[in-house]
Amino acid sequence: MMNTSKMFPTLIKTCSKFSGLKQCNNEVIKQRRYFKHNIRNSAIIFIKYDYFHTTSHFNERTKELKSLKETKTKRPLVNLWSGMKVDELAIILKRDIKDILSAASLSDKNKRYSFDSDINDPQILSSIVRKLGFRYKIVPKPTDVQQKQEDYDAVVRPPPDESVLVNRRPVVTIMGHVDHGKTTLLDALRDTSVVDTEFGGITQHIGAFNVELITGEKITFLDTPGHAAFTSMRERGAQVTDIVVLVVAADDGVMEQTIQSIDMAKAANVPIIVAINKIDKHNADILRTQKMLQQQGIIVEQLGGEVQCVNISALKGTNLNTLVEAIALQAEIIGLKGDPTGLVEGVVIECRNDKARGKLSTALIQRGTLKKNSVLVSGTAWAKVRSMFDHAGKPVIQASLSDAIQIMGWRELPDVGDKILEVKNEQEAHTVIRYRQKQIDNIKAEEHKKGAELKLHEHLIEYTERLAKRRAMGRKYYKREPRKKEDTTDPTPKLNIILKTDVSGSAEAILDVIGTYTADELCRLNVVHYGVGSVTENDLELASTFDAIIYLFNISISNAMQKNAIANNIIIRPCNVIYKLIDDIKNEINLKLPLKDSEEIIGEADFLKQFDVKIEKKKVSIAGCQCTKGILKKNELYHLKRGDNIVYTGKLLSMRHHKEEVDTIKSGTECGLRFVNSSITFQPGDKIICFKPYQEKQTIEWDAGF
């Protein structure tokens, strides 16, 4: 409550005078009481008035602030950046330049602005905008944003100037048919033993090795698989090589994969050196092998051609120095040079997941010098080089021209055969990856668009047909046909598989072989997932979801994953040889195929004459026959075959020899046959076949090239 003595001092003094009177009549007392009552009521009224006045003022002030806030939020928002010109600000604010200059002079009294002046101080810039009734947000300069948002691709550099070129070692690919001794030859050249580690005695992925020979020659060798399943690997090896050493066994001669290797070398325009191997065998025929090569367009020097040919024994080391000299001579004739400067260019030879080192790619350096911390892009994958290793796993500081090197540091494994390009930094790598991903997405979008247009076209055709039918019949009589429900239950059996391999090349080869499967009408073969490296939890989840078999190629599985797979009834099949893996898939498909109906032919008879007789007042046709093969049994099924068509299949009611009812008729014996269907008529030349039906297992016909 408010203090009335402070508010009404005069009234209080007057009241105190009246209260101090000792003697007063009744009238005076009444006046005093009335007066005091009025003072009290006036004070209360004034207090109420002052409270009402204060509250009203507060509400008005609140409304004013709220209105101010709403006005502030309704003000337009503009983007500002440091270094704006006055005319740029006028365009963004959509105000006259005079207004901008007037606000600028008020905000900054120390400088005189013109229409092309730069406003570099953010405080002055924001003050101008606020004075003109705008909100603002500081952003980078638009030109900088455009440069950041415009993605671009990494491309191969232009051909180098001859002044920077230096001599480089040759890249030699050893090619040929399976089991002709390619890996054994490479073992002998580098004095190691790789062939013992090859499962099934065949190379199943590209091996890249930097070899320094006893003679001092440095050569990079690529050992490609010779098996039919690894055609793409051999082709990749031929494309990145300088010289092809074609290994041909003297006892076998030119085989299927030998011819493929020759065609690939010719397509890549790569010179060939022939190494006729296994000359120490008793059935070796060098001249025959040379003539077989001549038929394929490879004319060796011994037959008057220009192709060098060296007769060797890789197992015993015979004439290996001569082969090295031939390679060195061919490299000198070609004149191999390269550019060791600038950004690195290379090609992915192989990829794999290593338990200790993570994602590794084997790459061949074709230009520049690769060093640690370099940033590489390959397809839509990129890497910051953490470490490099040679073929033996030893660390390497840098990789120069023609070096085959293992690169560690990939975020994702690149695709084998893709080009490797070095970029300046990680930011540029992300830009390139975004650009390439957009290109892929655009291609997919175009494919989806074509698919949608095709569906629309089919829908329009169906709609046009329905519309024409409705118009022809009239609205009154036309009834729309109910839409058929799609049959979601497909009776065709399926085999789902998950493939995990040691390297990308192995996965590529196996998928190529699986692509030759054509018996989808009997059993569908689906590759749910494939990848490089050991089995993961995701693989087990996929296998459980799709009831798939996991095939492991040249990799092992951890104990924890094995126990998890057993607990969830997931089948895991490890394989080391590609044709054994394909054979296992064949067996699994055959187990899923339903039994098929088959017939065992018991006997055959020729129709001789038809006899029409009445039995129980019904006309019945009897076939007079002679058994020509096997025996005829009364209780078995019969085909009536006319030409190439079977016109009737059924059972007999009666089988008679002369007038006696019999159960069997032997070959060479005449008989009368009465079928269940009495309306059958016979014609000259008809054959009657007695058979026993049964069910047998089906097997698929799948030529995988093995």
PDB file of C-alpha atoms in Angstrom, residues 360-514:
ATOM      1  CA  LEU A 360      45.728 -52.679 -50.607  1.00  0.00           C
ATOM      2  CA  SER A 361      46.032 -52.218 -54.352  1.00  0.00           C
ATOM      3  CA  THR A 362      48.830 -53.391 -56.584  1.00  0.00           C
ATOM      4  CA  ALA A 363      49.577 -50.607 -59.040  1.00  0.00           C
ATOM      5  CA  LEU A 364      51.934 -50.101 -61.952  1.00  0.00           C
ATOM      6  CA  ILE A 365      53.508 -46.627 -62.063  1.00  0.00           C
ATOM      7  CA  GLN A 366      53.432 -45.262 -65.626  1.00  0.00           C
ATOM      8  CA  ARG A 367      54.365 -41.615 -65.035  1.00  0.00           C
ATOM      9  CA  GLY A 368      55.771 -39.515 -62.200  1.00  0.00           C
ATOM     10  CA  THR A 369      57.231 -40.670 -58.881  1.00  0.00           C
ATOM     11  CA  LEU A 370      54.912 -41.852 -56.130  1.00  0.00           C
ATOM     12  CA  LYS A 371      55.759 -40.748 -52.581  1.00  0.00           C
ATOM     13  CA  LYS A 372      54.208 -41.071 -49.160  1.00  0.00           C
ATOM     14  CA  ASN A 373      51.194 -38.802 -48.406  1.00  0.00           C
ATOM     15  CA  SER A 374      50.398 -38.428 -52.098  1.00  0.00           C
ATOM     16  CA  VAL A 375      46.648 -38.222 -52.817  1.00  0.00           C
ATOM     17  CA  LEU A 376      45.364 -40.572 -55.526  1.00  0.00           C
ATOM     18  CA  VAL A 377      42.030 -41.088 -57.241  1.00  0.00           C
ATOM     19  CA  SER A 378      40.945 -44.150 -59.199  1.00  0.00           C
ATOM     20  CA  GLY A 379      37.387 -44.349 -60.460  1.00  0.00           C
ATOM     21  CA  THR A 380      35.242 -43.310 -57.486  1.00  0.00           C
ATOM     22  CA  ALA A 381      37.851 -44.400 -54.921  1.00  0.00           C
ATOM     23  CA  TRP A 382      40.631 -42.288 -53.458  1.00  0.00           C
ATOM     24  CA  ALA A 383      43.620 -42.762 -51.180  1.00  0.00           C
ATOM     25  CA  LYS A 384      46.149 -40.824 -49.216  1.00  0.00           C
ATOM     26  CA  VAL A 385      49.268 -42.973 -49.483  1.00  0.00           C
ATOM     27  CA  ARG A 386      50.176 -44.090 -45.969  1.00  0.00           C
ATOM     28  CA  SER A 387      52.753 -46.706 -46.941  1.00  0.00           C
ATOM     29  CA  MET A 388      54.099 -48.594 -49.952  1.00  0.00           C
ATOM     30  CA  PHE A 389      55.414 -52.151 -50.226  1.00  0.00           C
ATOM     31  CA  ASP A 390      57.085 -54.269 -52.876  1.00  0.00           C
ATOM     32  CA  HIS A 391      55.878 -57.745 -53.927  1.00  0.00           C
ATOM     33  CA  ALA A 392      57.670 -59.297 -50.924  1.00  0.00           C
ATOM     34  CA  GLY A 393      55.927 -56.961 -48.452  1.00  0.00           C
ATOM     35  CA  LYS A 394      59.006 -54.841 -47.705  1.00  0.00           C
ATOM     36  CA  PRO A 395      58.419 -51.087 -47.164  1.00  0.00           C
ATOM     37  CA  VAL A 396      59.360 -48.771 -50.031  1.00  0.00           C
ATOM     38  CA  ILE A 397      60.076 -45.044 -49.692  1.00  0.00           C
ATOM     39  CA  GLN A 398      59.053 -44.124 -53.228  1.00  0.00           C
ATOM     40  CA  ALA A 399      57.969 -45.812 -56.452  1.00  0.00           C
ATOM     41  CA  SER A 400      59.355 -44.760 -59.806  1.00  0.00           C
ATOM     42  CA  LEU A 401      58.579 -45.551 -63.437  1.00  0.00           C
ATOM     43  CA  SER A 402      57.554 -49.163 -64.254  1.00  0.00           C
ATOM     44  CA  ASP A 403      57.510 -50.148 -60.569  1.00  0.00           C
ATOM     45  CA  ALA A 404      54.846 -52.585 -59.421  1.00  0.00           C
ATOM     46  CA  ILE A 405      53.946 -51.428 -55.941  1.00  0.00           C
ATOM     47  CA  GLN A 406      51.377 -52.167 -53.220  1.00  0.00           C
ATOM     48  CA  ILE A 407      49.644 -49.002 -52.037  1.00  0.00           C
ATOM     49  CA  MET A 408      48.148 -48.715 -48.548  1.00  0.00           C
ATOM     50  CA  GLY A 409      45.656 -46.001 -47.634  1.00  0.00           C
ATOM     51  CA  TRP A 410      42.617 -46.529 -49.842  1.00  0.00           C
ATOM     52  CA  ARG A 411      39.280 -45.468 -48.348  1.00  0.00           C
ATOM     53  CA  GLU A 412      37.530 -47.829 -50.759  1.00  0.00           C
ATOM     54  CA  LEU A 413      39.085 -50.445 -53.021  1.00  0.00           C
ATOM     55  CA  PRO A 414      39.321 -49.265 -56.640  1.00  0.00           C
ATOM     56  CA  ASP A 415      38.336 -51.445 -59.584  1.00  0.00           C
ATOM     57  CA  VAL A 416      41.056 -53.480 -61.249  1.00  0.00           C
ATOM     58  CA  GLY A 417      42.132 -52.001 -64.564  1.00  0.00           C
ATOM     59  CA  ASP A 418      41.151 -48.436 -63.588  1.00  0.00           C
ATOM     60  CA  LYS A 419      43.514 -45.538 -64.122  1.00  0.00           C
ATOM     61  CA  ILE A 420      45.251 -44.026 -61.082  1.00  0.00           C
ATOM     62  CA  LEU A 421      45.787 -40.244 -61.102  1.00  0.00           C
ATOM     63  CA  GLU A 422      47.450 -38.097 -58.464  1.00  0.00           C
ATOM     64  CA  VAL A 423      45.751 -34.864 -57.366  1.00  0.00           C
ATOM     65  CA  LYS A 424      47.068 -31.944 -55.324  1.00  0.00           C
ATOM     66  CA  ASN A 425      45.165 -32.474 -52.068  1.00  0.00           C
ATOM     67  CA  GLU A 426      42.248 -34.230 -50.404  1.00  0.00           C
ATOM     68  CA  GLN A 427      39.852 -31.409 -51.235  1.00  0.00           C
ATOM     69  CA  GLU A 428      40.554 -31.854 -54.947  1.00  0.00           C
ATOM     70  CA  ALA A 429      40.144 -35.635 -54.560  1.00  0.00           C
ATOM     71  CA  HIS A 430      36.665 -35.121 -53.081  1.00  0.00           C
ATOM     72  CA  THR A 431      35.814 -32.749 -55.924  1.00  0.00           C
ATOM     73  CA  VAL A 432      36.850 -35.327 -58.536  1.00  0.00           C
ATOM     74  CA  ILE A 433      34.958 -38.124 -56.779  1.00  0.00           C
ATOM     75  CA  ARG A 434      31.806 -35.983 -56.605  1.00  0.00           C
ATOM     76  CA  TYR A 435      32.088 -35.169 -60.296  1.00  0.00           C
ATOM     77  CA  ARG A 436      32.525 -38.828 -61.277  1.00  0.00           C
ATOM     78  CA  GLN A 437      29.711 -39.943 -59.009  1.00  0.00           C
ATOM     79  CA  LYS A 438      27.432 -37.354 -60.619  1.00  0.00           C
ATOM     80  CA  GLN A 439      28.297 -38.750 -64.051  1.00  0.00           C
ATOM     81  CA  ILE A 440      27.410 -42.256 -62.872  1.00  0.00           C
ATOM     82  CA  ASP A 441      24.173 -40.988 -61.306  1.00  0.00           C
ATOM     83  CA  ASN A 442      23.267 -39.185 -64.545  1.00  0.00           C
ATOM     84  CA  ILE A 443      23.753 -42.395 -66.526  1.00  0.00           C
ATOM     85  CA  LYS A 444      21.586 -44.306 -64.066  1.00  0.00           C
ATOM     86  CA  ALA A 445      18.949 -41.564 -64.169  1.00  0.00           C
ATOM     87  CA  GLU A 446      18.897 -41.752 -67.963  1.00  0.00           C
ATOM     88  CA  GLU A 447      18.441 -45.527 -67.803  1.00  0.00           C
ATOM     89  CA  HIS A 448      15.614 -45.150 -65.276  1.00  0.00           C
ATOM     90  CA  LYS A 449      14.019 -42.506 -67.474  1.00  0.00           C
ATOM     91  CA  LYS A 450      14.054 -44.818 -70.485  1.00  0.00           C
ATOM     92  CA  GLY A 451      12.540 -47.584 -68.360  1.00  0.00           C
ATOM     93  CA  ALA A 452       9.792 -45.254 -67.138  1.00  0.00           C
ATOM     94  CA  GLU A 453       9.049 -44.094 -70.688  1.00  0.00           C
ATOM     95  CA  LEU A 454       8.777 -47.706 -71.824  1.00  0.00           C
ATOM     96  CA  LYS A 455       6.345 -48.490 -68.989  1.00  0.00           C
ATOM     97  CA  LEU A 456       4.308 -45.397 -69.874  1.00  0.00           C
ATOM     98  CA  HIS A 457       4.211 -46.444 -73.529  1.00  0.00           C
ATOM     99  CA  GLU A 458       2.942 -49.904 -72.571  1.00  0.00           C
ATOM    100  CA  HIS A 459       0.329 -48.359 -70.283  1.00  0.00           C
ATOM    101  CA  LEU A 460      -0.895 -46.031 -73.056  1.00  0.00           C
ATOM    102  CA  ILE A 461      -1.259 -48.951 -75.466  1.00  0.00           C
ATOM    103  CA  GLU A 462      -3.314 -50.876 -72.901  1.00  0.00           C
ATOM    104  CA  TYR A 463      -5.419 -47.811 -72.137  1.00  0.00           C
ATOM    105  CA  THR A 464      -6.066 -47.175 -75.845  1.00  0.00           C
ATOM    106  CA  GLU A 465      -7.216 -50.765 -76.324  1.00  0.00           C
ATOM    107  CA  ARG A 466      -9.602 -50.549 -73.355  1.00  0.00           C
ATOM    108  CA  LEU A 467     -10.960 -47.202 -74.577  1.00  0.00           C
ATOM    109  CA  ALA A 468     -11.606 -48.554 -78.087  1.00  0.00           C
ATOM    110  CA  LYS A 469     -13.389 -51.602 -76.644  1.00  0.00           C
ATOM    111  CA  ARG A 470     -15.573 -49.446 -74.399  1.00  0.00           C
ATOM    112  CA  ARG A 471     -16.559 -47.164 -77.268  1.00  0.00           C
ATOM    113  CA  ALA A 472     -17.355 -50.137 -79.503  1.00  0.00           C
ATOM    114  CA  MET A 473     -19.597 -51.838 -76.907  1.00  0.00           C
ATOM    115  CA  GLY A 474     -21.085 -48.726 -75.403  1.00  0.00           C
ATOM    116  CA  ARG A 475     -20.901 -47.535 -71.838  1.00  0.00           C
ATOM    117  CA  LYS A 476     -24.035 -49.472 -70.873  1.00  0.00           C
ATOM    118  CA  TYR A 477     -22.727 -52.917 -71.858  1.00  0.00           C
ATOM    119  CA  TYR A 478     -19.026 -52.466 -71.174  1.00  0.00           C
ATOM    120  CA  LYS A 479     -17.721 -54.044 -68.028  1.00  0.00           C
ATOM    121  CA  ARG A 480     -14.184 -53.393 -67.032  1.00  0.00           C
ATOM    122  CA  GLU A 481     -12.173 -56.563 -66.721  1.00  0.00           C
ATOM    123  CA  PRO A 482     -10.793 -57.110 -63.230  1.00  0.00           C
ATOM    124  CA  ARG A 483      -7.062 -56.570 -63.022  1.00  0.00           C
ATOM    125  CA  LYS A 484      -5.181 -59.813 -62.647  1.00  0.00           C
ATOM    126  CA  LYS A 485      -3.305 -60.192 -59.442  1.00  0.00           C
ATOM    127  CA  GLU A 486       0.399 -60.714 -59.834  1.00  0.00           C
ATOM    128  CA  ASP A 487       1.606 -64.126 -58.804  1.00  0.00           C
ATOM    129  CA  THR A 488       4.201 -63.396 -56.162  1.00  0.00           C
ATOM    130  CA  THR A 489       4.906 -67.067 -55.510  1.00  0.00           C
ATOM    131  CA  ASP A 490       7.480 -68.124 -58.092  1.00  0.00           C
ATOM    132  CA  PRO A 491       7.742 -71.929 -58.137  1.00  0.00           C
ATOM    133  CA  THR A 492      11.155 -71.839 -59.799  1.00  0.00           C
ATOM    134  CA  PRO A 493      13.827 -72.939 -57.298  1.00  0.00           C
ATOM    135  CA  LYS A 494      16.608 -70.483 -56.451  1.00  0.00           C
ATOM    136  CA  LEU A 495      20.193 -70.773 -55.293  1.00  0.00           C
ATOM    137  CA  ASN A 496      21.500 -67.647 -53.567  1.00  0.00           C
ATOM    138  CA  ILE A 497      25.233 -67.312 -53.013  1.00  0.00           C
ATOM    139  CA  ILE A 498      27.611 -64.821 -51.406  1.00  0.00           C
ATOM    140  CA  LEU A 499      31.152 -64.683 -52.795  1.00  0.00           C
ATOM    141  CA  LYS A 500      34.183 -63.495 -50.801  1.00  0.00           C
ATOM    142  CA  THR A 501      37.604 -63.626 -52.462  1.00  0.00           C
ATOM    143  CA  ASP A 502      41.209 -62.780 -51.729  1.00  0.00           C
ATOM    144  CA  VAL A 503      41.623 -60.234 -54.544  1.00  0.00           C
ATOM    145  CA  SER A 504      39.344 -58.317 -56.896  1.00  0.00           C
ATOM    146  CA  GLY A 505      40.636 -60.170 -59.937  1.00  0.00           C
ATOM    147  CA  SER A 506      39.493 -63.517 -58.551  1.00  0.00           C
ATOM    148  CA  ALA A 507      36.004 -62.141 -57.899  1.00  0.00           C
ATOM    149  CA  GLU A 508      35.912 -60.743 -61.426  1.00  0.00           C
ATOM    150  CA  ALA A 509      36.902 -64.100 -62.960  1.00  0.00           C
ATOM    151  CA  ILE A 510      34.398 -66.113 -60.899  1.00  0.00           C
ATOM    152  CA  LEU A 511      31.576 -63.676 -61.688  1.00  0.00           C
ATOM    153  CA  ASP A 512      32.445 -63.957 -65.392  1.00  0.00           C
ATOM    154  CA  VAL A 513      32.061 -67.743 -65.174  1.00  0.00           C
ATOM    155  CA  ILE A 514      28.796 -67.439 -63.231  1.00  0.00           C
TER     156      ILE A 514
END
